[in-house]
mmCIF file of C-alpha atoms and ligand atoms in Angstrom:
data_model
loop_
_atom_site.group_PDB
_atom_site.id
_atom_site.type_symbol
_atom_site.label_atom_id
_atom_site.label_comp_id
_atom_site.label_asym_id
_atom_site.label_seq_id
_atom_site.Cartn_x
_atom_site.Cartn_y
_atom_site.Cartn_z
ATOM 1 C CA MET J 1 10.284 -11.665 -1.912
ATOM 2 C CA LEU J 2 11.902 -8.262 -1.407
ATOM 3 C CA SER J 3 15.338 -8.038 -2.978
ATOM 4 C CA GLY J 4 18.348 -7.293 -0.800
ATOM 5 C CA GLU J 5 18.567 -3.859 -2.370
ATOM 6 C CA GLU J 6 14.905 -3.051 -1.719
ATOM 7 C CA ARG J 7 15.246 -4.202 1.886
ATOM 8 C CA ARG J 8 18.412 -2.148 2.393
ATOM 9 C CA GLU J 9 16.852 1.010 0.936
ATOM 10 C CA ILE J 10 13.768 0.640 3.127
ATOM 11 C CA GLU J 11 15.772 -0.045 6.274
ATOM 12 C CA MET J 12 18.001 2.969 5.590
ATOM 13 C CA LYS J 13 14.974 5.241 5.128
ATOM 14 C CA LEU J 14 13.382 3.938 8.324
ATOM 15 C CA THR J 15 15.800 6.042 10.326
ATOM 16 C CA ASP J 16 14.298 9.193 8.737
ATOM 17 C CA TYR J 17 10.753 8.391 9.822
ATOM 18 C CA PRO J 18 9.218 8.648 13.295
ATOM 19 C CA ASN J 19 7.614 5.192 13.067
ATOM 20 C CA LYS J 20 7.097 2.319 10.661
ATOM 21 C CA GLN J 21 3.572 3.373 9.769
ATOM 22 C CA ALA J 22 4.901 6.670 8.435
ATOM 23 C CA MET J 23 7.112 4.631 6.103
ATOM 24 C CA SER J 24 4.160 2.927 4.337
ATOM 25 C CA ILE J 25 4.104 5.074 1.205
ATOM 26 C CA GLU J 26 7.870 5.428 0.915
ATOM 27 C CA SER J 27 8.416 1.666 1.236
ATOM 28 C CA MET J 28 5.859 0.931 -1.497
ATOM 29 C CA LEU J 29 7.420 3.593 -3.725
ATOM 30 C CA ILE J 30 10.817 1.930 -3.264
ATOM 31 C CA VAL J 31 9.400 -1.422 -4.364
ATOM 32 C CA GLN J 32 7.618 0.261 -7.260
ATOM 33 C CA ARG J 33 10.808 1.953 -8.386
ATOM 34 C CA HIS J 34 12.449 -1.456 -8.663
ATOM 35 C CA ARG J 35 9.538 -3.484 -10.074
ATOM 36 C CA GLY J 36 7.201 -0.957 -11.692
ATOM 37 C CA TRP J 37 4.321 -1.929 -9.398
ATOM 38 C CA VAL J 38 3.501 -3.386 -5.984
ATOM 39 C CA SER J 39 2.202 -6.961 -6.074
ATOM 40 C CA ASP J 40 0.267 -8.768 -3.321
ATOM 41 C CA GLU J 41 3.433 -10.704 -2.557
ATOM 42 C CA SER J 42 5.455 -7.489 -2.148
ATOM 43 C CA LEU J 43 2.725 -6.103 0.099
ATOM 44 C CA ARG J 44 2.964 -9.216 2.308
ATOM 45 C CA ASP J 45 6.754 -8.843 2.520
ATOM 46 C CA LEU J 46 6.447 -5.152 3.411
ATOM 47 C CA SER J 47 3.832 -6.029 6.002
ATOM 48 C CA GLU J 48 6.302 -8.390 7.705
ATOM 49 C CA LEU J 49 9.193 -5.949 7.462
ATOM 50 C CA LEU J 50 7.237 -2.980 8.820
ATOM 51 C CA GLY J 51 5.029 -4.872 11.264
ATOM 52 C CA LEU J 52 1.899 -3.442 9.655
ATOM 53 C CA SER J 53 -1.116 -5.337 8.368
ATOM 54 C CA VAL J 54 -1.489 -6.056 4.654
ATOM 55 C CA ALA J 55 -4.950 -4.466 4.831
ATOM 56 C CA ASP J 56 -3.495 -1.220 6.195
ATOM 57 C CA LEU J 57 -0.828 -1.095 3.493
ATOM 58 C CA ASP J 58 -3.369 -1.912 0.806
ATOM 59 C CA GLY J 59 -5.628 0.836 2.151
ATOM 60 C CA VAL J 60 -2.811 3.365 1.849
ATOM 61 C CA ALA J 61 -1.986 2.131 -1.665
ATOM 62 C CA THR J 62 -5.612 2.453 -2.740
ATOM 63 C CA PHE J 63 -5.870 5.967 -1.356
ATOM 64 C CA TYR J 64 -2.550 7.157 -2.778
ATOM 65 C CA ASN J 65 -2.966 7.019 -6.532
ATOM 66 C CA LEU J 66 0.772 7.010 -7.338
ATOM 67 C CA ILE J 67 1.101 3.472 -5.971
ATOM 68 C CA ARG J 68 0.401 0.994 -8.753
ATOM 69 C CA ARG J 69 -1.143 -2.318 -7.729
ATOM 70 C CA LYS J 70 -1.247 -3.809 -11.218
ATOM 71 C CA PRO J 71 1.612 -4.706 -13.582
ATOM 72 C CA VAL J 72 2.660 -1.936 -15.950
ATOM 73 C CA GLY J 73 4.542 -1.669 -19.222
ATOM 74 C CA ARG J 74 8.254 -0.886 -19.554
ATOM 75 C CA HIS J 75 7.391 2.818 -19.571
ATOM 76 C CA VAL J 76 4.632 4.567 -17.662
ATOM 77 C CA ALA J 77 3.155 7.674 -19.286
ATOM 78 C CA LEU J 78 1.156 9.864 -16.902
ATOM 79 C CA LEU J 79 -1.072 12.275 -18.776
ATOM 80 C CA CYS J 80 -2.243 15.326 -16.836
ATOM 81 C CA ASP J 81 -5.991 15.911 -17.031
ATOM 82 C CA SER J 82 -6.262 18.831 -14.602
ATOM 83 C CA VAL J 83 -7.680 22.248 -15.444
ATOM 84 C CA SER J 84 -4.823 23.968 -17.333
ATOM 85 C CA CYS J 85 -4.078 20.906 -19.417
ATOM 86 C CA TRP J 86 -7.765 20.392 -20.064
ATOM 87 C CA ILE J 87 -8.107 23.990 -21.295
ATOM 88 C CA MET J 88 -5.036 23.529 -23.490
ATOM 89 C CA GLY J 89 -6.367 20.373 -25.124
ATOM 90 C CA CYS J 90 -5.318 17.337 -23.096
ATOM 91 C CA GLU J 91 -8.280 15.458 -24.535
ATOM 92 C CA ARG J 92 -6.759 15.808 -28.009
ATOM 93 C CA VAL J 93 -3.422 14.639 -26.611
ATOM 94 C CA ARG J 94 -5.135 11.678 -24.931
ATOM 95 C CA ASP J 95 -6.881 10.691 -28.154
ATOM 96 C CA GLN J 96 -3.652 10.852 -30.130
ATOM 97 C CA LEU J 97 -1.730 8.886 -27.507
ATOM 98 C CA CYS J 98 -4.436 6.221 -27.358
ATOM 99 C CA SER J 99 -4.511 5.987 -31.121
ATOM 100 C CA SER J 100 -0.708 5.912 -31.569
ATOM 101 C CA LEU J 101 -0.210 3.382 -28.793
ATOM 102 C CA GLY J 102 -3.321 1.328 -29.519
ATOM 103 C CA THR J 103 -4.465 1.287 -25.903
ATOM 104 C CA PRO J 104 -7.128 3.161 -23.956
ATOM 105 C CA LEU J 105 -6.238 5.454 -21.075
ATOM 106 C CA GLY J 106 -5.560 3.150 -18.132
ATOM 107 C CA GLY J 107 -4.302 0.379 -20.394
ATOM 108 C CA THR J 108 -0.999 -1.166 -21.423
ATOM 109 C CA THR J 109 0.114 -1.687 -25.014
ATOM 110 C CA ALA J 110 0.041 -5.260 -26.341
ATOM 111 C CA ASP J 111 3.835 -5.283 -26.602
ATOM 112 C CA GLY J 112 4.220 -4.115 -23.009
ATOM 113 C CA ARG J 113 5.987 -0.944 -24.108
ATOM 114 C CA PHE J 114 3.734 1.641 -22.442
ATOM 115 C CA THR J 115 1.127 1.960 -19.756
ATOM 116 C CA LEU J 116 -0.932 5.119 -20.136
ATOM 117 C CA LEU J 117 -2.462 6.586 -16.983
ATOM 118 C CA PRO J 118 -4.216 9.829 -16.040
ATOM 119 C CA ILE J 119 -2.762 12.021 -13.319
ATOM 120 C CA VAL J 120 -3.599 15.277 -11.606
ATOM 121 C CA CYS J 121 -1.581 18.459 -12.133
ATOM 122 C CA LEU J 122 2.104 17.831 -12.790
ATOM 123 C CA GLY J 123 3.032 21.396 -11.869
ATOM 124 C CA ALA J 124 3.745 22.394 -15.464
ATOM 125 C CA CYS J 125 0.542 24.376 -16.037
ATOM 126 C CA ASP J 126 2.379 27.209 -17.817
ATOM 127 C CA ARG J 127 3.473 24.714 -20.472
ATOM 128 C CA ALA J 128 0.304 22.649 -20.759
ATOM 129 C CA PRO J 129 -0.623 20.150 -21.980
ATOM 130 C CA ALA J 130 1.925 18.020 -20.178
ATOM 131 C CA MET J 131 2.705 14.405 -19.388
ATOM 132 C CA MET J 132 5.392 12.560 -17.487
ATOM 133 C CA ILE J 133 7.090 9.397 -18.707
ATOM 134 C CA ASP J 134 9.208 7.422 -16.238
ATOM 135 C CA GLY J 135 9.637 10.544 -14.140
ATOM 136 C CA LYS J 136 10.603 12.854 -17.029
ATOM 137 C CA LEU J 137 8.316 15.777 -17.800
ATOM 138 C CA HIS J 138 7.213 16.473 -21.395
ATOM 139 C CA GLU J 139 5.475 19.792 -21.993
ATOM 140 C CA ASP J 140 3.797 21.833 -24.744
ATOM 141 C CA LEU J 141 2.432 18.660 -26.278
ATOM 142 C CA ASP J 142 1.000 18.904 -29.743
ATOM 143 C CA GLU J 143 0.569 16.370 -32.523
ATOM 144 C CA GLN J 144 4.196 16.470 -33.643
ATOM 145 C CA ARG J 145 5.696 16.697 -30.172
ATOM 146 C CA ILE J 146 3.746 13.652 -28.968
ATOM 147 C CA GLU J 147 5.212 11.460 -31.703
ATOM 148 C CA GLU J 148 8.723 12.817 -31.045
ATOM 149 C CA VAL J 149 8.374 12.059 -27.351
ATOM 150 C CA LEU J 150 7.023 8.532 -27.874
ATOM 151 C CA ALA J 151 9.879 7.755 -30.260
ATOM 152 C CA GLN J 152 12.346 8.334 -27.393
ATOM 153 C CA TYR J 153 11.082 5.227 -25.588
ATOM 154 C CA GLU J 154 11.727 1.726 -26.920
HETATM 155 S S1 LIG I 201 -2.892 21.262 -15.053
HETATM 156 FE FE1 LIG I 201 -1.577 19.972 -16.187
HETATM 157 S S2 LIG I 201 0.363 20.480 -15.447
HETATM 158 FE FE2 LIG I 201 -0.954 21.651 -14.211
#
């Protein structure tokens, strides 16, 4: 069930959008901000609130890769794998992250601390390789910097 706060935020935003369909992504992002991901139950609640079908919402969520439809860890690390980061060694960064966290890309650590996901360009190409954790950008990643960054998240 949507929380009162989630419902309030969505209803407030509705006034900014021309119709409820246009609110699909924003409403799922609001739920995700509160819960980390968008469950089937949340999708059903949003469907009732917005008067849209669950299938339509799910279709949007599938297409828009920033909507997470599976549970995630306490922190979500998004590792850029686009061209500049690839040139600057994002594969090395990925390997070190996977090894330090003990999870493959796309996975969640056994202790639920991190989910590690790939993402397209984060807009920090001049300081590649880069990743984003819980909305905070971390740039110029090398072996030492990766460990320093990870240590900031419990
Ligand atoms: S390619 Fe990675 S931040 Fe742009």
